C-alpha atoms as a PDB file:
ATOM      1  CA  MET A   1     111.368  92.150 142.159  1.00  0.00           C
ATOM      2  CA  ALA A   2     107.784  92.522 140.732  1.00  0.00           C
ATOM      3  CA  GLU A   3     107.366  91.521 137.291  1.00  0.00           C
ATOM      4  CA  ILE A   4     106.645  94.323 134.557  1.00  0.00           C
ATOM      5  CA  THR A   5     105.093  93.341 131.292  1.00  0.00           C
ATOM      6  CA  TYR A   6     105.343  94.542 127.801  1.00  0.00           C
ATOM      7  CA  ALA A   7     101.556  95.518 128.823  1.00  0.00           C
ATOM      8  CA  ASP A   8     102.531  97.176 131.809  1.00  0.00           C
ATOM      9  CA  ALA A   9     104.862  99.203 129.752  1.00  0.00           C
ATOM     10  CA  GLY A  10     102.042 100.405 127.305  1.00  0.00           C
ATOM     11  CA  VAL A  11     102.044  98.317 124.626  1.00  0.00           C
ATOM     12  CA  ASP A  12      99.447  95.578 124.254  1.00  0.00           C
ATOM     13  CA  ILE A  13     100.511  93.033 121.941  1.00  0.00           C
ATOM     14  CA  GLU A  14      97.157  91.138 121.938  1.00  0.00           C
ATOM     15  CA  GLU A  15      95.191  94.262 120.815  1.00  0.00           C
ATOM     16  CA  GLY A  16      97.897  94.720 118.109  1.00  0.00           C
ATOM     17  CA  ALA A  17      96.992  91.093 117.108  1.00  0.00           C
ATOM     18  CA  ALA A  18      93.290  91.742 117.072  1.00  0.00           C
ATOM     19  CA  ALA A  19      93.985  94.833 115.095  1.00  0.00           C
ATOM     20  CA  VAL A  20      95.777  92.958 112.223  1.00  0.00           C
ATOM     21  CA  ASP A  21      92.791  90.353 112.147  1.00  0.00           C
ATOM     22  CA  ALA A  22      90.467  93.509 111.895  1.00  0.00           C
ATOM     23  CA  ILE A  23      92.140  94.742 108.817  1.00  0.00           C
ATOM     24  CA  LYS A  24      92.799  91.572 106.731  1.00  0.00           C
ATOM     25  CA  ASP A  25      89.377  91.964 104.927  1.00  0.00           C
ATOM     26  CA  ALA A  26      90.157  95.610 103.867  1.00  0.00           C
ATOM     27  CA  VAL A  27      93.504  94.675 102.715  1.00  0.00           C
ATOM     28  CA  HIS A  28      92.351  91.863 100.779  1.00  0.00           C
ATOM     29  CA  SER A  29      89.986  93.845  98.765  1.00  0.00           C
ATOM     30  CA  THR A  30      93.125  95.611  97.216  1.00  0.00           C
ATOM     31  CA  TYR A  31      94.876  92.660  96.000  1.00  0.00           C
ATOM     32  CA  ARG A  32      95.922  92.481  92.466  1.00  0.00           C
ATOM     33  CA  PRO A  33      96.680  89.094  90.721  1.00  0.00           C
ATOM     34  CA  GLU A  34     100.541  89.786  91.046  1.00  0.00           C
ATOM     35  CA  VAL A  35     100.034  89.770  95.090  1.00  0.00           C
ATOM     36  CA  VAL A  36     101.984  86.657  96.566  1.00  0.00           C
ATOM     37  CA  GLY A  37     101.054  85.264 100.069  1.00  0.00           C
ATOM     38  CA  ASP A  38      99.164  87.416 102.421  1.00  0.00           C
ATOM     39  CA  ILE A  39      99.922  89.917 105.085  1.00  0.00           C
ATOM     40  CA  GLY A  40     101.611  88.936 108.345  1.00  0.00           C
ATOM     41  CA  GLY A  41     104.711  87.947 106.730  1.00  0.00           C
ATOM     42  CA  PHE A  42     108.118  89.554 107.227  1.00  0.00           C
ATOM     43  CA  GLY A  43     108.014  91.080 103.564  1.00  0.00           C
ATOM     44  CA  GLY A  44     105.337  91.990 101.331  1.00  0.00           C
ATOM     45  CA  LEU A  45     105.643  89.882  97.864  1.00  0.00           C
ATOM     46  CA  PHE A  46     104.616  91.235  94.272  1.00  0.00           C
ATOM     47  CA  SER A  47     105.244  89.221  91.333  1.00  0.00           C
ATOM     48  CA  ALA A  48     107.083  91.293  88.456  1.00  0.00           C
ATOM     49  CA  ALA A  49     104.579  89.930  85.829  1.00  0.00           C
ATOM     50  CA  ALA A  50     103.484  93.306  85.650  1.00  0.00           C
ATOM     51  CA  PHE A  51     106.193  94.268  83.779  1.00  0.00           C
ATOM     52  CA  LYS A  52     105.471  91.747  80.783  1.00  0.00           C
ATOM     53  CA  GLY A  53     105.115  93.262  77.315  1.00  0.00           C
ATOM     54  CA  MET A  54     107.264  96.466  78.493  1.00  0.00           C
ATOM     55  CA  GLU A  55     110.378  97.275  76.497  1.00  0.00           C
ATOM     56  CA  GLU A  56     112.113  98.933  79.176  1.00  0.00           C
ATOM     57  CA  PRO A  57     110.149  98.908  82.559  1.00  0.00           C
ATOM     58  CA  LEU A  58     111.561 101.422  85.230  1.00  0.00           C
ATOM     59  CA  MET A  59     110.333 101.223  88.994  1.00  0.00           C
ATOM     60  CA  VAL A  60     109.052 104.348  90.314  1.00  0.00           C
ATOM     61  CA  SER A  61     108.744 104.808  93.865  1.00  0.00           C
ATOM     62  CA  GLY A  62     107.252 107.452  96.053  1.00  0.00           C
ATOM     63  CA  THR A  63     106.927 108.490 100.070  1.00  0.00           C
ATOM     64  CA  ASP A  64     104.821 110.812 101.647  1.00  0.00           C
ATOM     65  CA  GLY A  65     102.394 111.325 104.748  1.00  0.00           C
ATOM     66  CA  VAL A  66      99.202 113.530 105.621  1.00  0.00           C
ATOM     67  CA  GLY A  67     101.034 116.179 108.004  1.00  0.00           C
ATOM     68  CA  THR A  68      98.853 118.080 110.024  1.00  0.00           C
ATOM     69  CA  LYS A  69      95.360 117.508 108.576  1.00  0.00           C
ATOM     70  CA  LEU A  70      95.518 114.391 110.819  1.00  0.00           C
ATOM     71  CA  LYS A  71      94.833 116.961 113.831  1.00  0.00           C
ATOM     72  CA  VAL A  72      91.535 118.364 111.713  1.00  0.00           C
ATOM     73  CA  ALA A  73      90.587 114.524 112.086  1.00  0.00           C
ATOM     74  CA  GLN A  74      91.432 113.860 115.477  1.00  0.00           C
ATOM     75  CA  LEU A  75      89.535 117.132 116.605  1.00  0.00           C
ATOM     76  CA  ILE A  76      85.945 116.254 114.695  1.00  0.00           C
ATOM     77  CA  GLY A  77      86.651 112.196 115.452  1.00  0.00           C
ATOM     78  CA  LYS A  78      86.810 111.163 111.768  1.00  0.00           C
ATOM     79  CA  HIS A  79      89.358 108.643 110.781  1.00  0.00           C
ATOM     80  CA  ASP A  80      87.923 106.846 107.597  1.00  0.00           C
ATOM     81  CA  THR A  81      89.042 109.332 104.984  1.00  0.00           C
ATOM     82  CA  VAL A  82      92.692 110.225 106.026  1.00  0.00           C
ATOM     83  CA  GLY A  83      93.855 107.143 104.811  1.00  0.00           C
ATOM     84  CA  ILE A  84      92.251 108.119 101.365  1.00  0.00           C
ATOM     85  CA  ASP A  85      94.577 111.463 101.434  1.00  0.00           C
ATOM     86  CA  LEU A  86      97.751 109.092 102.198  1.00  0.00           C
ATOM     87  CA  VAL A  87      97.532 107.051  99.232  1.00  0.00           C
ATOM     88  CA  ALA A  88      96.582 109.914  97.130  1.00  0.00           C
ATOM     89  CA  MET A  89      99.866 112.015  97.894  1.00  0.00           C
ATOM     90  CA  CYS A  90     102.169 109.222  96.959  1.00  0.00           C
ATOM     91  CA  VAL A  91     100.199 107.479  93.813  1.00  0.00           C
ATOM     92  CA  ASN A  92      99.714 110.972  92.149  1.00  0.00           C
ATOM     93  CA  ASP A  93     103.143 112.004  92.675  1.00  0.00           C
ATOM     94  CA  ILE A  94     104.565 108.705  90.483  1.00  0.00           C
ATOM     95  CA  LEU A  95     101.624 109.223  88.171  1.00  0.00           C
ATOM     96  CA  ALA A  96     103.277 112.528  87.094  1.00  0.00           C
ATOM     97  CA  CYS A  97     105.866 110.581  85.031  1.00  0.00           C
ATOM     98  CA  GLY A  98     103.003 108.239  83.533  1.00  0.00           C
ATOM     99  CA  ALA A  99     104.012 105.697  86.206  1.00  0.00           C
ATOM    100  CA  GLU A 100     101.122 102.740  87.057  1.00  0.00           C
ATOM    101  CA  PRO A 101     101.407 102.582  91.093  1.00  0.00           C
ATOM    102  CA  LEU A 102     101.302  98.651  91.620  1.00  0.00           C
ATOM    103  CA  PHE A 103     101.634  98.345  95.535  1.00  0.00           C
ATOM    104  CA  PHE A 104     101.436 100.445  98.726  1.00  0.00           C
ATOM    105  CA  LEU A 105     102.871 100.382 102.206  1.00  0.00           C
ATOM    106  CA  ASP A 106     102.009 102.209 105.350  1.00  0.00           C
ATOM    107  CA  TYR A 107     103.111 103.046 108.585  1.00  0.00           C
ATOM    108  CA  ILE A 108     100.983 104.034 111.562  1.00  0.00           C
ATOM    109  CA  ALA A 109     102.415 105.521 114.782  1.00  0.00           C
ATOM    110  CA  ILE A 110      99.841 105.728 117.490  1.00  0.00           C
ATOM    111  CA  GLY A 111      99.821 106.429 121.080  1.00  0.00           C
ATOM    112  CA  LYS A 112      97.390 103.933 122.352  1.00  0.00           C
ATOM    113  CA  LEU A 113      96.703 101.038 119.752  1.00  0.00           C
ATOM    114  CA  LYS A 114      92.825 100.292 119.378  1.00  0.00           C
ATOM    115  CA  LYS A 115      91.558  97.828 116.848  1.00  0.00           C
ATOM    116  CA  GLU A 116      88.668  99.716 116.084  1.00  0.00           C
ATOM    117  CA  HIS A 117      90.489 102.911 115.366  1.00  0.00           C
ATOM    118  CA  VAL A 118      93.159 101.227 113.209  1.00  0.00           C
ATOM    119  CA  ALA A 119      90.518  99.542 111.095  1.00  0.00           C
ATOM    120  CA  LYS A 120      89.055 102.788 110.430  1.00  0.00           C
ATOM    121  CA  VAL A 121      92.530 104.240 109.301  1.00  0.00           C
ATOM    122  CA  VAL A 122      93.257 101.386 107.592  1.00  0.00           C
ATOM    123  CA  GLY A 123      90.016 101.035 106.030  1.00  0.00           C
ATOM    124  CA  GLY A 124      90.774 104.405 104.306  1.00  0.00           C
ATOM    125  CA  ILE A 125      94.134 103.323 102.934  1.00  0.00           C
ATOM    126  CA  ALA A 126      92.397 100.221 101.299  1.00  0.00           C
ATOM    127  CA  GLU A 127      89.799 102.755  99.902  1.00  0.00           C
ATOM    128  CA  GLY A 128      92.722 104.920  98.465  1.00  0.00           C
ATOM    129  CA  CYS A 129      94.487 101.646  96.883  1.00  0.00           C
ATOM    130  CA  ARG A 130      91.408 100.641  95.299  1.00  0.00           C
ATOM    131  CA  GLN A 131      90.947 104.046  93.939  1.00  0.00           C
ATOM    132  CA  ALA A 132      94.506 103.861  92.297  1.00  0.00           C
ATOM    133  CA  GLY A 133      94.297 100.320  91.662  1.00  0.00           C
ATOM    134  CA  CYS A 134      97.323  99.304  93.594  1.00  0.00           C
ATOM    135  CA  ALA A 135      97.684  96.482  96.156  1.00  0.00           C
ATOM    136  CA  LEU A 136      98.139  96.938  99.865  1.00  0.00           C
ATOM    137  CA  ILE A 137     100.678  94.504 100.919  1.00  0.00           C
ATOM    138  CA  GLY A 138     102.248  95.510 103.981  1.00  0.00           C
ATOM    139  CA  GLY A 139     102.550  97.842 106.730  1.00  0.00           C
ATOM    140  CA  GLU A 140     103.710  98.473 110.363  1.00  0.00           C
ATOM    141  CA  MET A 141     101.492  99.586 113.538  1.00  0.00           C
ATOM    142  CA  ALA A 142     103.703 100.989 115.930  1.00  0.00           C
ATOM    143  CA  GLU A 143     102.598 101.778 119.408  1.00  0.00           C
ATOM    144  CA  HIS A 144     104.179 104.650 121.089  1.00  0.00           C
ATOM    145  CA  PRO A 145     103.519 104.941 124.929  1.00  0.00           C
ATOM    146  CA  GLY A 146     104.758 107.844 126.590  1.00  0.00           C
ATOM    147  CA  VAL A 147     105.977 109.289 123.388  1.00  0.00           C
ATOM    148  CA  MET A 148     102.609 110.037 121.658  1.00  0.00           C
ATOM    149  CA  ASP A 149      99.423 110.948 123.662  1.00  0.00           C
ATOM    150  CA  PRO A 150      96.831 108.041 123.442  1.00  0.00           C
ATOM    151  CA  ASP A 151      94.558 109.465 121.086  1.00  0.00           C
ATOM    152  CA  ASP A 152      97.131 110.926 118.584  1.00  0.00           C
ATOM    153  CA  TYR A 153      98.693 109.318 115.845  1.00  0.00           C
ATOM    154  CA  ASP A 154     100.465 109.746 112.491  1.00  0.00           C
ATOM    155  CA  LEU A 155     100.536 108.451 109.089  1.00  0.00           C
ATOM    156  CA  SER A 156     103.439 107.916 106.257  1.00  0.00           C
ATOM    157  CA  GLY A 157     103.174 105.518 103.258  1.00  0.00           C
ATOM    158  CA  PHE A 158     104.921 104.411 100.324  1.00  0.00           C
ATOM    159  CA  THR A 159     104.434 103.123  97.098  1.00  0.00           C
ATOM    160  CA  VAL A 160     106.122 101.448  94.193  1.00  0.00           C
ATOM    161  CA  GLY A 161     104.953 101.797  90.566  1.00  0.00           C
ATOM    162  CA  VAL A 162     106.183 100.895  87.165  1.00  0.00           C
ATOM    163  CA  VAL A 163     106.592 102.932  83.600  1.00  0.00           C
ATOM    164  CA  ASP A 164     107.990 101.648  80.373  1.00  0.00           C
ATOM    165  CA  ARG A 165     110.663 104.261  79.577  1.00  0.00           C
ATOM    166  CA  PRO A 166     109.609 104.985  76.194  1.00  0.00           C
ATOM    167  CA  LYS A 167     106.174 106.213  77.404  1.00  0.00           C
ATOM    168  CA  MET A 168     107.455 108.112  79.993  1.00  0.00           C
ATOM    169  CA  ILE A 169     106.607 111.739  80.215  1.00  0.00           C
ATOM    170  CA  GLY A 170     107.945 114.832  81.492  1.00  0.00           C
ATOM    171  CA  PRO A 171     109.375 118.430  80.619  1.00  0.00           C
ATOM    172  CA  ASP A 172     111.377 116.911  77.753  1.00  0.00           C
ATOM    173  CA  GLY A 173     107.992 116.846  75.849  1.00  0.00           C
ATOM    174  CA  VAL A 174     106.701 119.782  76.223  1.00  0.00           C
ATOM    175  CA  VAL A 175     106.594 122.388  73.190  1.00  0.00           C
ATOM    176  CA  GLU A 176     105.447 125.885  72.729  1.00  0.00           C
ATOM    177  CA  GLY A 177     101.796 126.013  72.122  1.00  0.00           C
ATOM    178  CA  ASP A 178     100.791 122.901  74.474  1.00  0.00           C
ATOM    179  CA  VAL A 179      97.533 123.327  76.096  1.00  0.00           C
ATOM    180  CA  LEU A 180      97.062 123.046  79.888  1.00  0.00           C
ATOM    181  CA  VAL A 181      94.381 121.060  81.128  1.00  0.00           C
ATOM    182  CA  GLY A 182      93.367 121.210  84.722  1.00  0.00           C
ATOM    183  CA  LEU A 183      91.672 118.456  86.888  1.00  0.00           C
ATOM    184  CA  ARG A 184      89.949 119.771  89.921  1.00  0.00           C
ATOM    185  CA  SER A 185      90.587 119.321  93.431  1.00  0.00           C
ATOM    186  CA  SER A 186      88.190 118.462  96.316  1.00  0.00           C
ATOM    187  CA  GLY A 187      89.457 121.655  98.552  1.00  0.00           C
ATOM    188  CA  PHE A 188      93.024 121.643 100.136  1.00  0.00           C
ATOM    189  CA  HIS A 189      93.924 118.268  99.879  1.00  0.00           C
ATOM    190  CA  SER A 190      96.543 117.528 102.084  1.00  0.00           C
ATOM    191  CA  ASN A 191      98.681 120.724 101.675  1.00  0.00           C
ATOM    192  CA  GLY A 192      98.679 123.993 103.661  1.00  0.00           C
ATOM    193  CA  TYR A 193      97.047 122.702 106.849  1.00  0.00           C
ATOM    194  CA  SER A 194      99.380 124.254 109.451  1.00  0.00           C
ATOM    195  CA  LEU A 195      98.134 127.569 108.245  1.00  0.00           C
ATOM    196  CA  VAL A 196      94.545 126.382 107.694  1.00  0.00           C
ATOM    197  CA  ARG A 197      94.440 125.152 111.362  1.00  0.00           C
ATOM    198  CA  LYS A 198      95.814 128.304 112.473  1.00  0.00           C
ATOM    199  CA  VAL A 199      93.185 130.363 110.556  1.00  0.00           C
ATOM    200  CA  LEU A 200      90.137 128.031 110.312  1.00  0.00           C
ATOM    201  CA  VAL A 201      90.516 125.450 113.395  1.00  0.00           C
ATOM    202  CA  GLU A 202      92.099 127.001 116.509  1.00  0.00           C
ATOM    203  CA  GLY A 203      89.724 128.071 119.290  1.00  0.00           C
ATOM    204  CA  LYS A 204      86.997 126.214 117.463  1.00  0.00           C
ATOM    205  CA  THR A 205      84.870 123.439 119.189  1.00  0.00           C
ATOM    206  CA  ALA A 206      84.213 119.911 117.491  1.00  0.00           C
ATOM    207  CA  GLU A 207      80.278 121.450 117.559  1.00  0.00           C
ATOM    208  CA  GLU A 208      81.124 124.366 115.802  1.00  0.00           C
ATOM    209  CA  LEU A 209      83.322 122.516 113.156  1.00  0.00           C
ATOM    210  CA  ALA A 210      80.059 120.490 112.841  1.00  0.00           C
ATOM    211  CA  ALA A 211      77.549 123.250 112.291  1.00  0.00           C
ATOM    212  CA  PRO A 212      76.737 124.106 108.600  1.00  0.00           C
ATOM    213  CA  VAL A 213      78.334 127.181 107.118  1.00  0.00           C
ATOM    214  CA  ALA A 214      76.471 129.524 104.887  1.00  0.00           C
ATOM    215  CA  GLU A 215      79.675 130.273 102.753  1.00  0.00           C
ATOM    216  CA  LEU A 216      80.027 126.586 102.105  1.00  0.00           C
ATOM    217  CA  ASN A 217      76.777 126.354 100.826  1.00  0.00           C
ATOM    218  CA  GLY A 218      75.619 124.493 103.859  1.00  0.00           C
ATOM    219  CA  GLU A 219      78.490 121.744 104.375  1.00  0.00           C
ATOM    220  CA  THR A 220      80.059 121.914 107.795  1.00  0.00           C
ATOM    221  CA  LEU A 221      83.557 123.337 108.324  1.00  0.00           C
ATOM    222  CA  GLY A 222      84.728 120.063 109.412  1.00  0.00           C
ATOM    223  CA  ASP A 223      83.455 118.054 106.426  1.00  0.00           C
ATOM    224  CA  ALA A 224      84.975 120.871 104.083  1.00  0.00           C
ATOM    225  CA  LEU A 225      88.497 120.367 105.878  1.00  0.00           C
ATOM    226  CA  ILE A 226      88.508 116.736 106.001  1.00  0.00           C
ATOM    227  CA  ALA A 227      87.371 116.091 102.193  1.00  0.00           C
ATOM    228  CA  PRO A 228      90.062 113.582 101.036  1.00  0.00           C
ATOM    229  CA  THR A 229      92.487 114.192  98.219  1.00  0.00           C
ATOM    230  CA  ARG A 230      91.401 112.894  94.957  1.00  0.00           C
ATOM    231  CA  ILE A 231      93.081 110.397  93.397  1.00  0.00           C
ATOM    232  CA  TYR A 232      93.876 110.793  89.569  1.00  0.00           C
ATOM    233  CA  VAL A 233      95.475 107.657  88.837  1.00  0.00           C
ATOM    234  CA  LYS A 234      92.705 105.734  86.783  1.00  0.00           C
ATOM    235  CA  PRO A 235      91.487 108.587  84.492  1.00  0.00           C
ATOM    236  CA  VAL A 236      94.983 109.886  83.831  1.00  0.00           C
ATOM    237  CA  LEU A 237      96.369 106.453  82.995  1.00  0.00           C
ATOM    238  CA  ASN A 238      93.225 105.708  81.016  1.00  0.00           C
ATOM    239  CA  CYS A 239      94.015 108.800  78.979  1.00  0.00           C
ATOM    240  CA  LEU A 240      97.846 107.891  78.549  1.00  0.00           C
ATOM    241  CA  ARG A 241      96.959 104.368  77.356  1.00  0.00           C
ATOM    242  CA  ASN A 242      94.218 105.186  75.091  1.00  0.00           C
ATOM    243  CA  LEU A 243      95.624 108.471  73.286  1.00  0.00           C
ATOM    244  CA  PRO A 244      99.497 107.912  73.543  1.00  0.00           C
ATOM    245  CA  GLY A 245     101.633 110.615  72.704  1.00  0.00           C
ATOM    246  CA  ASP A 246      98.770 113.283  73.318  1.00  0.00           C
ATOM    247  CA  VAL A 247      99.946 114.249  77.111  1.00  0.00           C
ATOM    248  CA  HIS A 248     103.421 115.550  77.292  1.00  0.00           C
ATOM    249  CA  ALA A 249     103.768 116.166  80.775  1.00  0.00           C
ATOM    250  CA  LEU A 250     101.776 116.015  84.319  1.00  0.00           C
ATOM    251  CA  ALA A 251     102.194 118.281  87.251  1.00  0.00           C
ATOM    252  CA  HIS A 252     100.557 117.130  90.697  1.00  0.00           C
ATOM    253  CA  ILE A 253      99.538 120.291  92.404  1.00  0.00           C
ATOM    254  CA  THR A 254     100.600 119.997  96.075  1.00  0.00           C
ATOM    255  CA  GLY A 255     102.587 122.049  98.777  1.00  0.00           C
ATOM    256  CA  GLY A 256     103.575 125.380  96.861  1.00  0.00           C
ATOM    257  CA  GLY A 257     100.523 125.561  94.957  1.00  0.00           C
ATOM    258  CA  ILE A 258     100.516 126.078  91.385  1.00  0.00           C
ATOM    259  CA  THR A 259     103.580 128.518  91.176  1.00  0.00           C
ATOM    260  CA  GLU A 260     105.721 126.016  92.372  1.00  0.00           C
ATOM    261  CA  ASN A 261     104.713 122.555  91.040  1.00  0.00           C
ATOM    262  CA  LEU A 262     103.551 123.527  87.601  1.00  0.00           C
ATOM    263  CA  ASN A 263     106.773 124.828  86.980  1.00  0.00           C
ATOM    264  CA  ARG A 264     108.631 121.124  87.529  1.00  0.00           C
ATOM    265  CA  ALA A 265     106.711 120.082  84.373  1.00  0.00           C
ATOM    266  CA  LEU A 266     108.318 122.690  82.394  1.00  0.00           C
ATOM    267  CA  PRO A 267     111.654 122.682  80.296  1.00  0.00           C
ATOM    268  CA  GLU A 268     114.075 125.655  81.067  1.00  0.00           C
ATOM    269  CA  THR A 269     112.944 127.337  77.787  1.00  0.00           C
ATOM    270  CA  MET A 270     109.069 127.364  78.463  1.00  0.00           C
ATOM    271  CA  ASP A 271     106.892 128.999  80.752  1.00  0.00           C
ATOM    272  CA  ALA A 272     103.228 128.199  81.743  1.00  0.00           C
ATOM    273  CA  LEU A 273     100.870 131.021  81.065  1.00  0.00           C
ATOM    274  CA  VAL A 274      98.130 130.279  83.349  1.00  0.00           C
ATOM    275  CA  ASN A 275      94.429 132.296  83.008  1.00  0.00           C
ATOM    276  CA  LYS A 276      93.387 132.878  86.573  1.00  0.00           C
ATOM    277  CA  GLY A 277      89.614 133.027  85.491  1.00  0.00           C
ATOM    278  CA  ALA A 278      89.365 129.876  83.976  1.00  0.00           C
ATOM    279  CA  TRP A 279      88.263 127.907  87.318  1.00  0.00           C
ATOM    280  CA  GLU A 280      86.076 128.526  90.074  1.00  0.00           C
ATOM    281  CA  VAL A 281      88.160 128.514  93.457  1.00  0.00           C
ATOM    282  CA  PRO A 282      86.398 125.932  95.933  1.00  0.00           C
ATOM    283  CA  PRO A 283      84.521 127.687  98.809  1.00  0.00           C
ATOM    284  CA  ILE A 284      86.742 126.372 101.610  1.00  0.00           C
ATOM    285  CA  ILE A 285      89.965 127.581  99.774  1.00  0.00           C
ATOM    286  CA  LYS A 286      88.362 130.907  99.369  1.00  0.00           C
ATOM    287  CA  MET A 287      87.647 130.941 103.112  1.00  0.00           C
ATOM    288  CA  GLY A 288      91.130 130.057 104.046  1.00  0.00           C
ATOM    289  CA  ILE A 289      92.531 132.638 101.727  1.00  0.00           C
ATOM    290  CA  GLU A 290      90.384 135.594 103.169  1.00  0.00           C
ATOM    291  CA  ALA A 291      91.180 134.206 106.836  1.00  0.00           C
ATOM    292  CA  ALA A 292      94.661 134.250 106.530  1.00  0.00           C
ATOM    293  CA  GLY A 293      94.633 137.473 104.684  1.00  0.00           C
ATOM    294  CA  LEU A 294      96.816 136.080 101.538  1.00  0.00           C
ATOM    295  CA  THR A 295      97.616 138.078  98.774  1.00  0.00           C
ATOM    296  CA  GLU A 296      96.719 136.524  95.562  1.00  0.00           C
ATOM    297  CA  GLU A 297     100.537 135.838  94.891  1.00  0.00           C
ATOM    298  CA  GLN A 298     100.765 134.227  97.969  1.00  0.00           C
ATOM    299  CA  ALA A 299      97.687 132.225  98.166  1.00  0.00           C
ATOM    300  CA  LEU A 300      98.812 130.743  94.452  1.00  0.00           C
ATOM    301  CA  LYS A 301     102.277 129.563  95.990  1.00  0.00           C
ATOM    302  CA  THR A 302     100.234 128.087  99.056  1.00  0.00           C
ATOM    303  CA  PHE A 303      97.328 126.247  98.084  1.00  0.00           C
ATOM    304  CA  ASN A 304      96.392 124.286  94.926  1.00  0.00           C
ATOM    305  CA  MET A 305      93.265 126.883  94.239  1.00  0.00           C
ATOM    306  CA  GLY A 306      91.021 123.935  93.053  1.00  0.00           C
ATOM    307  CA  ILE A 307      93.383 121.983  90.562  1.00  0.00           C
ATOM    308  CA  GLY A 308      94.748 118.995  91.949  1.00  0.00           C
ATOM    309  CA  MET A 309      96.419 118.049  88.657  1.00  0.00           C
ATOM    310  CA  VAL A 310      97.292 119.587  85.616  1.00  0.00           C
ATOM    311  CA  LEU A 311      97.933 117.745  81.865  1.00  0.00           C
ATOM    312  CA  ILE A 312     100.170 119.496  79.533  1.00  0.00           C
ATOM    313  CA  VAL A 313      98.631 118.300  76.171  1.00  0.00           C
ATOM    314  CA  ASP A 314      99.256 118.565  72.472  1.00  0.00           C
ATOM    315  CA  ALA A 315      97.379 121.481  71.280  1.00  0.00           C
ATOM    316  CA  ALA A 316      95.815 119.515  68.307  1.00  0.00           C
ATOM    317  CA  ARG A 317      94.828 116.775  70.657  1.00  0.00           C
ATOM    318  CA  VAL A 318      92.685 119.067  73.396  1.00  0.00           C
ATOM    319  CA  ASP A 319      89.364 117.798  72.135  1.00  0.00           C
ATOM    320  CA  ALA A 320      90.347 114.189  72.420  1.00  0.00           C
ATOM    321  CA  VAL A 321      91.906 114.263  75.908  1.00  0.00           C
ATOM    322  CA  MET A 322      89.309 116.305  77.482  1.00  0.00           C
ATOM    323  CA  ASP A 323      86.540 113.994  75.988  1.00  0.00           C
ATOM    324  CA  GLU A 324      88.652 110.935  77.400  1.00  0.00           C
ATOM    325  CA  LEU A 325      89.099 112.542  80.660  1.00  0.00           C
ATOM    326  CA  ALA A 326      85.372 112.955  80.764  1.00  0.00           C
ATOM    327  CA  LYS A 327      84.609 109.582  80.257  1.00  0.00           C
ATOM    328  CA  SER A 328      86.366 108.864  83.413  1.00  0.00           C
ATOM    329  CA  GLY A 329      83.750 111.204  85.308  1.00  0.00           C
ATOM    330  CA  GLU A 330      86.651 113.921  85.316  1.00  0.00           C
ATOM    331  CA  GLU A 331      85.339 117.705  84.545  1.00  0.00           C
ATOM    332  CA  PRO A 332      88.772 119.080  83.079  1.00  0.00           C
ATOM    333  CA  VAL A 333      89.032 122.668  82.199  1.00  0.00           C
ATOM    334  CA  VAL A 334      91.452 124.461  80.040  1.00  0.00           C
ATOM    335  CA  ILE A 335      93.689 126.679  82.291  1.00  0.00           C
ATOM    336  CA  GLY A 336      96.200 128.210  79.961  1.00  0.00           C
ATOM    337  CA  LYS A 337      99.221 127.240  77.890  1.00  0.00           C
ATOM    338  CA  ILE A 338     102.848 127.048  77.160  1.00  0.00           C
ATOM    339  CA  VAL A 339     104.774 129.742  75.876  1.00  0.00           C
ATOM    340  CA  GLU A 340     108.361 130.846  75.625  1.00  0.00           C
ATOM    341  CA  GLY A 341     110.172 131.662  78.480  1.00  0.00           C
ATOM    342  CA  THR A 342     112.499 130.463  80.987  1.00  0.00           C
ATOM    343  CA  GLY A 343     110.754 127.513  83.025  1.00  0.00           C
ATOM    344  CA  VAL A 344     108.494 129.119  85.244  1.00  0.00           C
ATOM    345  CA  VAL A 345     104.743 129.670  85.983  1.00  0.00           C
ATOM    346  CA  ARG A 346     103.081 133.305  84.855  1.00  0.00           C
ATOM    347  CA  TYR A 347      99.441 134.350  85.274  1.00  0.00           C
ATOM    348  CA  ALA A 348      97.084 136.216  82.900  1.00  0.00           C
ATOM    349  CA  GLU A 349      93.767 137.549  83.919  1.00  0.00           C
END
């Protein structure tokens, strides 16, 4: 009987080892002082020294993926930014209770493992971790021959953070009269791409996606669609630390749009009254709305509309919060206020 090796079955162990070597520098660039050991072990080690000085440290975890935005990346052949999306979707979520992300792990499922390809993807994950200030301490690269096409891949990620319980923020701290401060998005971020691909990508070639578009101020459609999700960790944490008590709650605007995410930061007796004219919707999102024929109500339940994070702020401290965010390079905008209600998002012109 002829010998059949693992490589004959489609899994190249040597290429996998080469891929690990190719990503080591990127991984090391994310390390914090609390990281113990190195990649390659059976588990990632992280010291609890980060909890020192906290009255009641709570560990906060989050997991997510990039979704079908990966199909756009594969079509245009750009794989060095989707890793940022992966980190962003996880760390922005745990940030919503005031948590600092400490470490991150990734899972890459791929049809045919190529070290150069994986290095680009992991390079993006490392960049996202650097932006968030968390360490990439482990992960998995799984080759799936016969299950996935050779050039196909999927990403998922997992993060753990910490928050001191007395400093947690959330719906319990929100009061009538609080002000809504929005932080701008870079576009669709990583949500709504099943619809976006259907109306903006299907039937187009890579060359068409690489052509400048007048409605996008000369940017290509491909670049606009692949723009990575913004990571809000550092500016928001700076604000929470330097202005304790000024921010009462946060909402990460993801799938479901403003309508179905901002309400998650509200108590049952309060509504968020959002002024729709307070900010400019990005051109790429306008293009998606028009191509899909969405009503304004539908769009507000589907896309972030140009606002990726909302801070619910003490009305007397809005200027201080806006100034602090601006120091971190943000361009915050007041988009509404908290009013008496039943825990829903309402809109005003």
